[in-house]
Coordinates of C-alpha atoms and ligand atoms in Angstrom, one line a residue:
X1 CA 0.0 0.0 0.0
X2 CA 1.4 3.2 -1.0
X3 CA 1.7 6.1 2.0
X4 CA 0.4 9.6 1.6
X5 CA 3.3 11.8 1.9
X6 CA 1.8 14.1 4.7
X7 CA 0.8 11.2 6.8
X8 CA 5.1 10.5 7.2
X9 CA 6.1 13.6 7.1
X10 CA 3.0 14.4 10.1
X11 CA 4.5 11.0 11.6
X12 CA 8.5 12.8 11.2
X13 CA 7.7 16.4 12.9
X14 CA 5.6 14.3 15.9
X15 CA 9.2 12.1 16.4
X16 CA 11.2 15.7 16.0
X17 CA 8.6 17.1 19.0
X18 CA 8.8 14.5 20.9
X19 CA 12.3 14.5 21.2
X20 CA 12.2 18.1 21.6
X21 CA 9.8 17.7 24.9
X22 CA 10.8 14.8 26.5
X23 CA 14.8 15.5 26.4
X24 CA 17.5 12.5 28.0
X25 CA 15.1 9.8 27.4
X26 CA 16.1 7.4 24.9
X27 CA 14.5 4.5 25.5
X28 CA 11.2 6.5 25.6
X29 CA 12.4 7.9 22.2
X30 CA 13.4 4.3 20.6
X31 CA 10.0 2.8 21.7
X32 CA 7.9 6.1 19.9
X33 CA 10.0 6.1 17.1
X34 CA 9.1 2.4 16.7
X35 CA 6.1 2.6 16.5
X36 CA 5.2 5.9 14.7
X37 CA 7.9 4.0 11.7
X38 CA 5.2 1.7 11.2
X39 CA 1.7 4.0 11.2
X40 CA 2.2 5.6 8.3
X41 CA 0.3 3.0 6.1
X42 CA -2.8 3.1 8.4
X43 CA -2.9 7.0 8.8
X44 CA -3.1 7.4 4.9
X45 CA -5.7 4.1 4.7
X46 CA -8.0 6.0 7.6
X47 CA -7.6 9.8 7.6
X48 CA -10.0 9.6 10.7
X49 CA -6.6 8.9 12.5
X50 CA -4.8 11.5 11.0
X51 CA -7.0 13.8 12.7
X52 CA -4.5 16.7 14.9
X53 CA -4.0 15.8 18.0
X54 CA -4.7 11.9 18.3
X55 CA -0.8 10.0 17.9
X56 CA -0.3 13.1 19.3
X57 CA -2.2 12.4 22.7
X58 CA -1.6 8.6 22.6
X59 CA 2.3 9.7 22.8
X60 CA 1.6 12.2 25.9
X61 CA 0.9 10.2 29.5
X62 CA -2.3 11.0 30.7
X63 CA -0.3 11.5 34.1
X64 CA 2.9 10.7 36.0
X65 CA 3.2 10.4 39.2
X66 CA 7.2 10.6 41.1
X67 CA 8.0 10.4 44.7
X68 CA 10.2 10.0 47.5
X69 CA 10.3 6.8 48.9
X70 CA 12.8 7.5 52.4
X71 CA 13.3 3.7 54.5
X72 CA 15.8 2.2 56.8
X73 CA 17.9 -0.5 56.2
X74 CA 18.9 -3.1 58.5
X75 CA 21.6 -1.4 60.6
X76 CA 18.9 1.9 60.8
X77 CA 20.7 4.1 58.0
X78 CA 17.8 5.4 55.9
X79 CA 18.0 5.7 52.1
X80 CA 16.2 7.8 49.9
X81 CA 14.6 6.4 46.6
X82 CA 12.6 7.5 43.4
X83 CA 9.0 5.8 43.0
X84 CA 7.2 6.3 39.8
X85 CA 4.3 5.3 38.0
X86 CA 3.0 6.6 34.8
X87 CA -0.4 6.0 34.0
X88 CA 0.0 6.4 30.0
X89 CA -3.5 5.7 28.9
X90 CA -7.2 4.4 29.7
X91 CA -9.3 4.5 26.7
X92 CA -9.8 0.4 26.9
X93 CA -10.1 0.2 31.1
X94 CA -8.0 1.0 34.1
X95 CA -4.3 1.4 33.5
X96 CA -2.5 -1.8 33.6
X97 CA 1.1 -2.6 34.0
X98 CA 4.3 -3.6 36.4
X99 CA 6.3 -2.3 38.6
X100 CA 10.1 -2.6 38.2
X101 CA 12.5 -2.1 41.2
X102 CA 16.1 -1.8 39.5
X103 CA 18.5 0.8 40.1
X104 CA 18.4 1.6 36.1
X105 CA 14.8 3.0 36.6
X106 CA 14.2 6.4 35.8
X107 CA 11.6 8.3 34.1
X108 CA 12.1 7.8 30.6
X109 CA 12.7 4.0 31.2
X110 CA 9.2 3.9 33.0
X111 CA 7.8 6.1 30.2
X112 CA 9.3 3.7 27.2
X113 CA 7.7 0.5 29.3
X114 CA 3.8 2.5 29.6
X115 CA 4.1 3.4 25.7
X116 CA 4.6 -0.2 25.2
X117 CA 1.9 -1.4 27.0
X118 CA -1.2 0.8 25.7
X119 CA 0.0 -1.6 22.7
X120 CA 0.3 -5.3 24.3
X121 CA -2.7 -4.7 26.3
X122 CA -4.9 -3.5 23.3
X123 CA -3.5 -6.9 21.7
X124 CA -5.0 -9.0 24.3
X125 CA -8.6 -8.0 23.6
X126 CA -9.8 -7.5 27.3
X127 CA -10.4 -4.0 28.1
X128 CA -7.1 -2.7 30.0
X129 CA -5.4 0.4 29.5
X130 CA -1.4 1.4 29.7
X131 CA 1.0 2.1 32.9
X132 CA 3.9 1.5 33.8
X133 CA 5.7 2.2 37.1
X134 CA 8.9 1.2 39.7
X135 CA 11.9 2.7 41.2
X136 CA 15.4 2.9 41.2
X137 CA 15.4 0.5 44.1
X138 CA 18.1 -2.8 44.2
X139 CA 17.0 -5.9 45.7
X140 CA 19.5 -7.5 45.3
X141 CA 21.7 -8.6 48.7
X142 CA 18.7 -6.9 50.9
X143 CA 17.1 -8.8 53.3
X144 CA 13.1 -9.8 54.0
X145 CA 13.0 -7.3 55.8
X146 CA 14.4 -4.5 54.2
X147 CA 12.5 -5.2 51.0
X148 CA 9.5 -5.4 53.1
X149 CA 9.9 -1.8 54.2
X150 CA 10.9 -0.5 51.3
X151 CA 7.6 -1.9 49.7
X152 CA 5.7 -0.6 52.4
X153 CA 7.5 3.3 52.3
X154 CA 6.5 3.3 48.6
X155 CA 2.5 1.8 48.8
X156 CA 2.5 4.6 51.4
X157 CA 2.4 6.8 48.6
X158 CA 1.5 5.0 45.9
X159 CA -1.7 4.3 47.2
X160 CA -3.7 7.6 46.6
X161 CA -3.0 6.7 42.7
X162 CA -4.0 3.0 42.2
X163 CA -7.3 1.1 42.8
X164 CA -9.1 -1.7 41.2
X165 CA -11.1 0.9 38.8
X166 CA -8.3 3.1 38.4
X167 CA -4.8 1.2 38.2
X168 CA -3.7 -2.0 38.5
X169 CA -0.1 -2.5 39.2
X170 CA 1.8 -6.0 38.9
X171 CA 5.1 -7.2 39.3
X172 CA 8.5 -7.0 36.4
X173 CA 12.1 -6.9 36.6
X174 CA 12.6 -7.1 40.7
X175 CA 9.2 -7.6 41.6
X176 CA 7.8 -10.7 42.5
X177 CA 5.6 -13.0 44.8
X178 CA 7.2 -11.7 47.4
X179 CA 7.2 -8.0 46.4
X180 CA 3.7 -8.2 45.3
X181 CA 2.6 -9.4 48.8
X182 CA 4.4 -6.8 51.0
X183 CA 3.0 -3.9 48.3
X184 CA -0.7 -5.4 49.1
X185 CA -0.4 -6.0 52.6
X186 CA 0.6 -2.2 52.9
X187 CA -2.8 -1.7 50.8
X188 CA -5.3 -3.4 52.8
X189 CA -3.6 -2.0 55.7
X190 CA -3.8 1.6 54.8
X191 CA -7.4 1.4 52.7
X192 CA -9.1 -1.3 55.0
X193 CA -10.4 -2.6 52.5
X194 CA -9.8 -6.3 51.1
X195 CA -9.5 -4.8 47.2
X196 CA -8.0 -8.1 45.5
X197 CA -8.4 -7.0 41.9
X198 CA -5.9 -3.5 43.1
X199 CA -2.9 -5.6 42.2
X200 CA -1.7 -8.8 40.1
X201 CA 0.8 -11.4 40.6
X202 CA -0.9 -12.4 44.4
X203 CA -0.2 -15.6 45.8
X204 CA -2.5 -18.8 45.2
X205 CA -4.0 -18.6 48.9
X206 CA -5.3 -14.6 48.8
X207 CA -6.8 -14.2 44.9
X208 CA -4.0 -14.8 42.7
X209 CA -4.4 -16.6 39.7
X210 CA -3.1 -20.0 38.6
X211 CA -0.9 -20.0 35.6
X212 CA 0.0 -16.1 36.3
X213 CA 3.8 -16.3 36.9
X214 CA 4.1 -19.0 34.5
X215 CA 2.2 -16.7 31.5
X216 CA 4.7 -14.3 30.1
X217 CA 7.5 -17.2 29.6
X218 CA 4.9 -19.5 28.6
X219 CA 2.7 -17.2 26.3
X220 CA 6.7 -15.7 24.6
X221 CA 7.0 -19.4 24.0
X222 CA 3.5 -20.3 22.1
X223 CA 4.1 -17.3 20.4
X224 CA 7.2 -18.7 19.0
X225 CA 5.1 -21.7 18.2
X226 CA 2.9 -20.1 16.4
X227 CA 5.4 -17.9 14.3
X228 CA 7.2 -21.7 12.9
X229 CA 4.1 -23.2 12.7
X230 CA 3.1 -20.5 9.8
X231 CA 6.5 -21.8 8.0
X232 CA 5.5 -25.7 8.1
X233 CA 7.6 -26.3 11.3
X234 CA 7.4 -26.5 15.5
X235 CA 9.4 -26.4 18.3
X236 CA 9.9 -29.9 18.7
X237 CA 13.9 -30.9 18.9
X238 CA 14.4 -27.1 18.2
X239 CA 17.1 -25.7 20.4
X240 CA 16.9 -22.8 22.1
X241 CA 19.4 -19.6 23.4
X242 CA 17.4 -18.0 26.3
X243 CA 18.3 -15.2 28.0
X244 CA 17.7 -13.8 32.1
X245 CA 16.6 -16.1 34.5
X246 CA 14.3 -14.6 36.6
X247 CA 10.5 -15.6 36.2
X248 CA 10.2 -15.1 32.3
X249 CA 13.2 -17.1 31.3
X250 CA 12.1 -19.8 34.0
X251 CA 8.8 -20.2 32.6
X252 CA 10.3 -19.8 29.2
X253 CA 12.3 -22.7 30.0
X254 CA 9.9 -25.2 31.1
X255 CA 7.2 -24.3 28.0
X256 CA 10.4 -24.7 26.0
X257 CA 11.0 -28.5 27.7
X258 CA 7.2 -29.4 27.9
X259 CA 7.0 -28.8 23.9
X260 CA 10.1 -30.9 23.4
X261 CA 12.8 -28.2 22.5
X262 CA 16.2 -28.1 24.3
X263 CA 17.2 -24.4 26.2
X264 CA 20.2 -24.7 26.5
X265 CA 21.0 -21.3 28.5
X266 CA 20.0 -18.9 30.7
X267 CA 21.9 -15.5 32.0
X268 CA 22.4 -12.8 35.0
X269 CA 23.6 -9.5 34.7
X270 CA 26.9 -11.4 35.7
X271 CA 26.9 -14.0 32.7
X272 CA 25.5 -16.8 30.8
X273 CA 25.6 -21.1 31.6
X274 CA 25.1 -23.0 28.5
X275 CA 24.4 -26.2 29.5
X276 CA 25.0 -29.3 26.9
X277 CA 22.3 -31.1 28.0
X278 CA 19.6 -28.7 28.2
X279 CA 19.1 -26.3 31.5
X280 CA 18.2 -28.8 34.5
X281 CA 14.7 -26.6 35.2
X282 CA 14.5 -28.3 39.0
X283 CA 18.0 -26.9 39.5
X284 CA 17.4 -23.6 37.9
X285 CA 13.9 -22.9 40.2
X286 CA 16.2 -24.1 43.3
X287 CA 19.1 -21.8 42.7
X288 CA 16.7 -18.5 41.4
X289 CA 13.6 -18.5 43.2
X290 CA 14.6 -20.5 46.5
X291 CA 17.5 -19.8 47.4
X292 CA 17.8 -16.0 45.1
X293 CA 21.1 -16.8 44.1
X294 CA 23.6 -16.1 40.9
X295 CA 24.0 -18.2 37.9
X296 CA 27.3 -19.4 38.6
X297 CA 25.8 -21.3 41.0
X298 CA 23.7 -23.0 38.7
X299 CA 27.2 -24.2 36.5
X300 CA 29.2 -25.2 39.8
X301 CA 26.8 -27.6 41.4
X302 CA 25.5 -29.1 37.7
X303 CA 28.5 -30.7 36.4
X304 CA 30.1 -31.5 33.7
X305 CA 27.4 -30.8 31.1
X306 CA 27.5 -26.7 32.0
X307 CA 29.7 -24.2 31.6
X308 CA 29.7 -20.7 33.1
X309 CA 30.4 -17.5 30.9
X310 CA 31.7 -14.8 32.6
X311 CA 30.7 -11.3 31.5
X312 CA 29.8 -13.3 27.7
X313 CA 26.4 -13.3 25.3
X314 CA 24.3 -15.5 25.5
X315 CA 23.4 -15.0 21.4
X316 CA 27.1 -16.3 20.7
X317 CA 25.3 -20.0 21.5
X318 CA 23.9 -21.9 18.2
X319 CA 20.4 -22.3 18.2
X320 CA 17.4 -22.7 16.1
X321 CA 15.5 -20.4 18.5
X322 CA 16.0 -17.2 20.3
X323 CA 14.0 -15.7 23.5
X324 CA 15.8 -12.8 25.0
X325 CA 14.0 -12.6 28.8
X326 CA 16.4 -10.4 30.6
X327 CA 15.7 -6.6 29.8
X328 CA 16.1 -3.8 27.3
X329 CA 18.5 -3.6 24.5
X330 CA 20.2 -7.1 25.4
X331 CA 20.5 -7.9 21.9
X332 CA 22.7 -5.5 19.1
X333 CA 23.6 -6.2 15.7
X334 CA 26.7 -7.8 16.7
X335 CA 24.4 -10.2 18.2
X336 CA 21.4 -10.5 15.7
X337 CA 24.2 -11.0 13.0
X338 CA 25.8 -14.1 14.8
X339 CA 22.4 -15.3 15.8
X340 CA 21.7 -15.6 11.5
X341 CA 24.9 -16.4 10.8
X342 CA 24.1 -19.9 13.5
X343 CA 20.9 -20.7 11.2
X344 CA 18.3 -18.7 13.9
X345 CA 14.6 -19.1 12.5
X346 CA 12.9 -17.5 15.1
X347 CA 13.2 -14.6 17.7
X348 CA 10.5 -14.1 20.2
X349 CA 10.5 -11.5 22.8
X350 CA 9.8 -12.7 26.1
X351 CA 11.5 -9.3 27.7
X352 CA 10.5 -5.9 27.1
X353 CA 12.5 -4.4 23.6
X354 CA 15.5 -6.8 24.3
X355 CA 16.3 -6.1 20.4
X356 CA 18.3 -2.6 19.3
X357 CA 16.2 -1.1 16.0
X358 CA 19.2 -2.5 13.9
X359 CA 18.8 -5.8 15.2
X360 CA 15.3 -6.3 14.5
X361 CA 15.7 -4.9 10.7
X362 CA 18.6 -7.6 10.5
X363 CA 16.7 -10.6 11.3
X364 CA 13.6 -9.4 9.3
X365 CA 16.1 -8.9 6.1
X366 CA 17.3 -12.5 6.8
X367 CA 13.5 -13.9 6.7
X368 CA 13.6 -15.0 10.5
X369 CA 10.4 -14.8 12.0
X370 CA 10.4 -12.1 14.6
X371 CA 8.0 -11.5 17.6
X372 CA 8.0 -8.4 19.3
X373 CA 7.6 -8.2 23.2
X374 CA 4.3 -6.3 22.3
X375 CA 3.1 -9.5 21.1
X376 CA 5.2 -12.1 22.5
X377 CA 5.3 -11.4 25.7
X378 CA 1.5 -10.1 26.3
X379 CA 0.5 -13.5 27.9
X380 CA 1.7 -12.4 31.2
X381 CA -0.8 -9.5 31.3
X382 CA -3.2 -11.2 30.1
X383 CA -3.5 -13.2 32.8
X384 CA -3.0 -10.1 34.6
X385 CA -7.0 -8.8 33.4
X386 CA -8.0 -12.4 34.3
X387 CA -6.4 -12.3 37.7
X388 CA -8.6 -9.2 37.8
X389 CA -12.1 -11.2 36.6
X390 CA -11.4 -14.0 38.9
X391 CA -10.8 -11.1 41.5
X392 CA -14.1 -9.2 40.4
X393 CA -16.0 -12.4 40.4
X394 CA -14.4 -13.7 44.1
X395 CA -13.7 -17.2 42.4
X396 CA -10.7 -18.7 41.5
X397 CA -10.7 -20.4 37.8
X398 CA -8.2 -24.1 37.8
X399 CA -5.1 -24.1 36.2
X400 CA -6.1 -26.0 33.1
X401 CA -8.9 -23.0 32.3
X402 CA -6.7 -20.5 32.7
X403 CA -3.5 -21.7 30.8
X404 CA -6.6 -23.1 28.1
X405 CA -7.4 -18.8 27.9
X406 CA -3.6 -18.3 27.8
X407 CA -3.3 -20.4 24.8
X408 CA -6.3 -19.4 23.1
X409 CA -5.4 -15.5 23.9
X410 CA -1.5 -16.0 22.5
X411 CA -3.0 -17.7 18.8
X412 CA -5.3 -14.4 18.7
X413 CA -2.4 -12.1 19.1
X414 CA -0.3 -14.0 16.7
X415 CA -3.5 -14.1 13.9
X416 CA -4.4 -10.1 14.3
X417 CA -0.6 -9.3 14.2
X418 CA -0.1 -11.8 11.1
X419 CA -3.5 -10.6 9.6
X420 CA -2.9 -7.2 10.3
X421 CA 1.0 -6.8 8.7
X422 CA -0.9 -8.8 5.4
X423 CA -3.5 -6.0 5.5
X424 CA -1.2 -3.6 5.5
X425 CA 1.6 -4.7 3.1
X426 CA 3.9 -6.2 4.8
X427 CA 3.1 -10.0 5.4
X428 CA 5.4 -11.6 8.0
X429 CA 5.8 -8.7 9.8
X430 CA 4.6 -9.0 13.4
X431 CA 6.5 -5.6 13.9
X432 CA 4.4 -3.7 11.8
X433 CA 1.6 -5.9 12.3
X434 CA 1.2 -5.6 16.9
X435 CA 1.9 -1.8 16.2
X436 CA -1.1 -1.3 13.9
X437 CA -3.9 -3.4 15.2
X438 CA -2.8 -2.0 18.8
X439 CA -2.9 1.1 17.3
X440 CA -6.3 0.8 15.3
X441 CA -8.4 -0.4 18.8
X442 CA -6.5 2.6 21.2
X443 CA -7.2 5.0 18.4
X444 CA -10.8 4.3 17.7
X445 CA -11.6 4.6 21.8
X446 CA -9.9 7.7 22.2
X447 CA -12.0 9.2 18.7
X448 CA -15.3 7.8 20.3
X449 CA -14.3 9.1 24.0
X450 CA -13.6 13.1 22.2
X451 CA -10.7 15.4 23.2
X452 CA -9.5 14.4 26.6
Ligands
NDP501 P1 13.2 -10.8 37.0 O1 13.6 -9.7 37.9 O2 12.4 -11.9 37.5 O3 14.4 -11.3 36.1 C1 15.2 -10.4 35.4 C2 16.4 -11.2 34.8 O4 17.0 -10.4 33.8 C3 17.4 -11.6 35.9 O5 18.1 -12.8 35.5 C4 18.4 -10.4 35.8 O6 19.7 -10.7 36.2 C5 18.4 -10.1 34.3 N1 18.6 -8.7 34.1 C6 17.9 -7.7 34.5 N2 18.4 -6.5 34.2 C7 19.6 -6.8 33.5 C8 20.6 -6.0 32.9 N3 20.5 -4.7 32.9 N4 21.6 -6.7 32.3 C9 21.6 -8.1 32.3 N5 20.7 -8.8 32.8 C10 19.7 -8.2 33.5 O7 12.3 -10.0 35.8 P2 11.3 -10.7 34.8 O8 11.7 -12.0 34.4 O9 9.9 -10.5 35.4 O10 11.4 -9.6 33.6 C11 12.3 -9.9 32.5 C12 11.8 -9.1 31.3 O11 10.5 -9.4 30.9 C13 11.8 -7.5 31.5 O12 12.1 -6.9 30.3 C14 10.3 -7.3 31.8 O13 9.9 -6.0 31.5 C15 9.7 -8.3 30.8 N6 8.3 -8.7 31.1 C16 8.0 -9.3 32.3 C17 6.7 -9.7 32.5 C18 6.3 -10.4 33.8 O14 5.2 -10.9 33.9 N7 7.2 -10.5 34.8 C19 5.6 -9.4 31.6 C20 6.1 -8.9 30.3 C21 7.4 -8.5 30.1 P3 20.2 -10.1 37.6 O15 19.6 -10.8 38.7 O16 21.7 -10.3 37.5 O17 19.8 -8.6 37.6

């Protein structure tokens, strides 16, 4: 489909203002630009969206929210840190999105992860709008009890903001089970008020949902499915480089094993363990999520099979498969080009935009199939809005009829995205394709809703 000239060059002076008005925050700038590259073919196909003042709104938060979040550490010595949350946009429901504790956070990074997820939630079909939030917090080394007070310091504030109506926070990089429950203890305590649907990622016993911290790994996975199953093939005997391994890249790891691929790695911020007989998943939960420890540990009491990386990619691994599951910009063209040059197929992004721009435009020249995190990785908020209906409804669905809407939800994304990139020109392009049919459901709520 050809593009009306003043839709791009509309799309071009937006990007040059946004810049311009949101200044020192690239990753906010690489997720716009991502997106706005790709609308140009819908804005000329329905001028309705061209209208002034609509990408422009959907690429302005509807608010932001930063604060001070002062607690004491063990030994008494308080510490000041930065809370956020950015509540991006609720045309399809209450804002919906995670909270990240890393010390990277920072505005921009919280802003680039909202923007994000107005798309990915639109994807899912069920009525849940875009926010992000976090803070500059590290987890890491602190004790129960000082992540216990640090939670509860920051729901002191974040309270006034969220509510089962209004915004739904959930866990991400550094936020877990545990996380989750100091945050809504802190809630109910404050509020008395037993609001289960005000947060998602709960634990089994107090209105969490089965299947929820298994869905992002296992939805990136299906989605990979999905993608080689389009080309004749499927995951089984594939191997597989996967990166992180925190709960994506865990949950990656046993979908990976239950659909008869071998993952042969996982990563830290410290390095990477390839493992020649496939990553021992029983080791791997023991090492990460009961005892919190490093990688290394993982390769020291495995044995001979495994080998730990210092400081090394994980992409320098052969595989037929890729799932970056650690964090942003993980993956360069260094790393997409070795990744083709090993005979990759498919990339599918269990983390949020893992891939540099370069990297992505690489793999689609070389024909591998790519799914972005807008897509891929969606089934963990999915869940998310059913955590929230089960919540609403005060029953708890079983495990088999929630991973049975998991599955069913993942081969929805992957047809729109698939259908939509056809529609538009550009068939095999789930970048092009999650952008626009996000784009087209956001756009036409905001029309109907007017000017707000
Ligand atoms: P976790 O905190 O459970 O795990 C994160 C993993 O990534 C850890 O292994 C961590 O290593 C590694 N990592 C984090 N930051 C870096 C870094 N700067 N460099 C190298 N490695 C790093 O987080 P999740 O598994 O929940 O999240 C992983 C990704 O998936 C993120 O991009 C997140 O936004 C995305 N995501 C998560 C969803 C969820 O449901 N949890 C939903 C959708 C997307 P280390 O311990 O050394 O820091």
């Amino acid at each position: 489909m050809t593009t009306r000239p003043d839709s791009q060059t509309q799309l071009d002076a937006l990007r040059g203002e946004i810049e311009r008005r949101n200044p020192a925050q690239p990753e906010f700038h690489q997720a716009v630009h991502e997106v706005l590259d790709t609308l140009a073919p819908v804005l000329a196909a329905r001028p309705e969206y061209a209208e002034p003042g609509l990408v422009e709104r959907l690429c302005e938060p509807e608010r932001q929210v930063i604060f001070r979040v002062p607690w004491q550490d063990d030994k008494g010595r308080v510490h000041v840190n930065r809370g956020f949350r950015v509540e991006f946009n609720s045309a399809l429901g209450p804002y919906k999105g995670g909270l990240r504790f890393h010390p990277s956070v920072n505005l921009g990074i919280v802003k680039f992860l909202g923007f994000e997820q107005i798309f990915k939630n639109a994807l899912t079909g069920l009525g849940i709008g875009g926010g992000k939030g976090g803070s500059d917090f590290d987890p890491h080394g602190r004790s129960d009890a000082e992540v216990m007070r640090f939670c509860q310091s920051f729901m002191t504030e974040l309270y006034r903001h969220i509510g089962e109506h209004t915004d739904v926070p959930a866990g991400d990089i550094g936020v877990g089970g545990r996380e989750i429950g100091y945050l809504f203890g802190q809630y109910r305590r404050i509020t008395n008020r037993w609001e289960a649907g005000v947060l998602t990622g709960k634990g089994p016993g107090w209105g969490g949902s089965a299947i929820r911290p298994e869905a992002t790994g296992y939805g990136s996975v299906l989605f990979a499915e999905a993608m080689l199953r389009e080309r004749g093939e499927d995951l089984e005997g594939q191997t597989a480089v996967v990166s992180g391994s925190g709960n994506v890249a865990i949950y990656t790891i046993e979908k990976l094993l239950a659909l008869g691929a071998n993952p042969l790695t996982c990563s830290d911020s410290g390095g990477y363990v390839v493992d020649d007989k496939g990553i021992d998943l029983d080791l791997l939960k023991q090492v990460k999520e009961v005892e919190r420890g490093r990688i290394s540990d993982y390769a020291e009491r495995r044995g001979s099979s495994a080998r730990y990386v210092s400081g090394g990619r994980v992409w320098e691994v052969p595989a037929d498969v890729a799932l970056p599951s650690a964090t942003q910009n993980e993956l360069d063209e260094n790393d997409a080009a070795t990744l083709v040059r090993n005979g990759v197929k498919a990339v599918s992004e269990g983390a949020n935009m893992p891939t540099v721009p370069e990297a992505v435009h690489l793999f689609q020249r070389a024909g591998v199939a790519f799914g972005p995190g807008k897509a891929a990785n969606a089934g963990g908020v999915a869940v998310s809005a059913l955590e929230m209906a089960q919540n609403h409804a005060r029953t708890a669905w079983s495990p088999a009829r929630v991973e049975e809407e998991l599955a069913r939800i993942m081969g929805d994304i992957h047809t729109t995205c698939h259908e939509t990139a056809e529609r538009y020109g550009a068939p095999g392009d789930y970048v092009t394709g999650a952008n626009i049919a996000g784009f087209e459901r956001v756009a036409d709520s905001m029309l109907a809703q007017g000017v707000i």
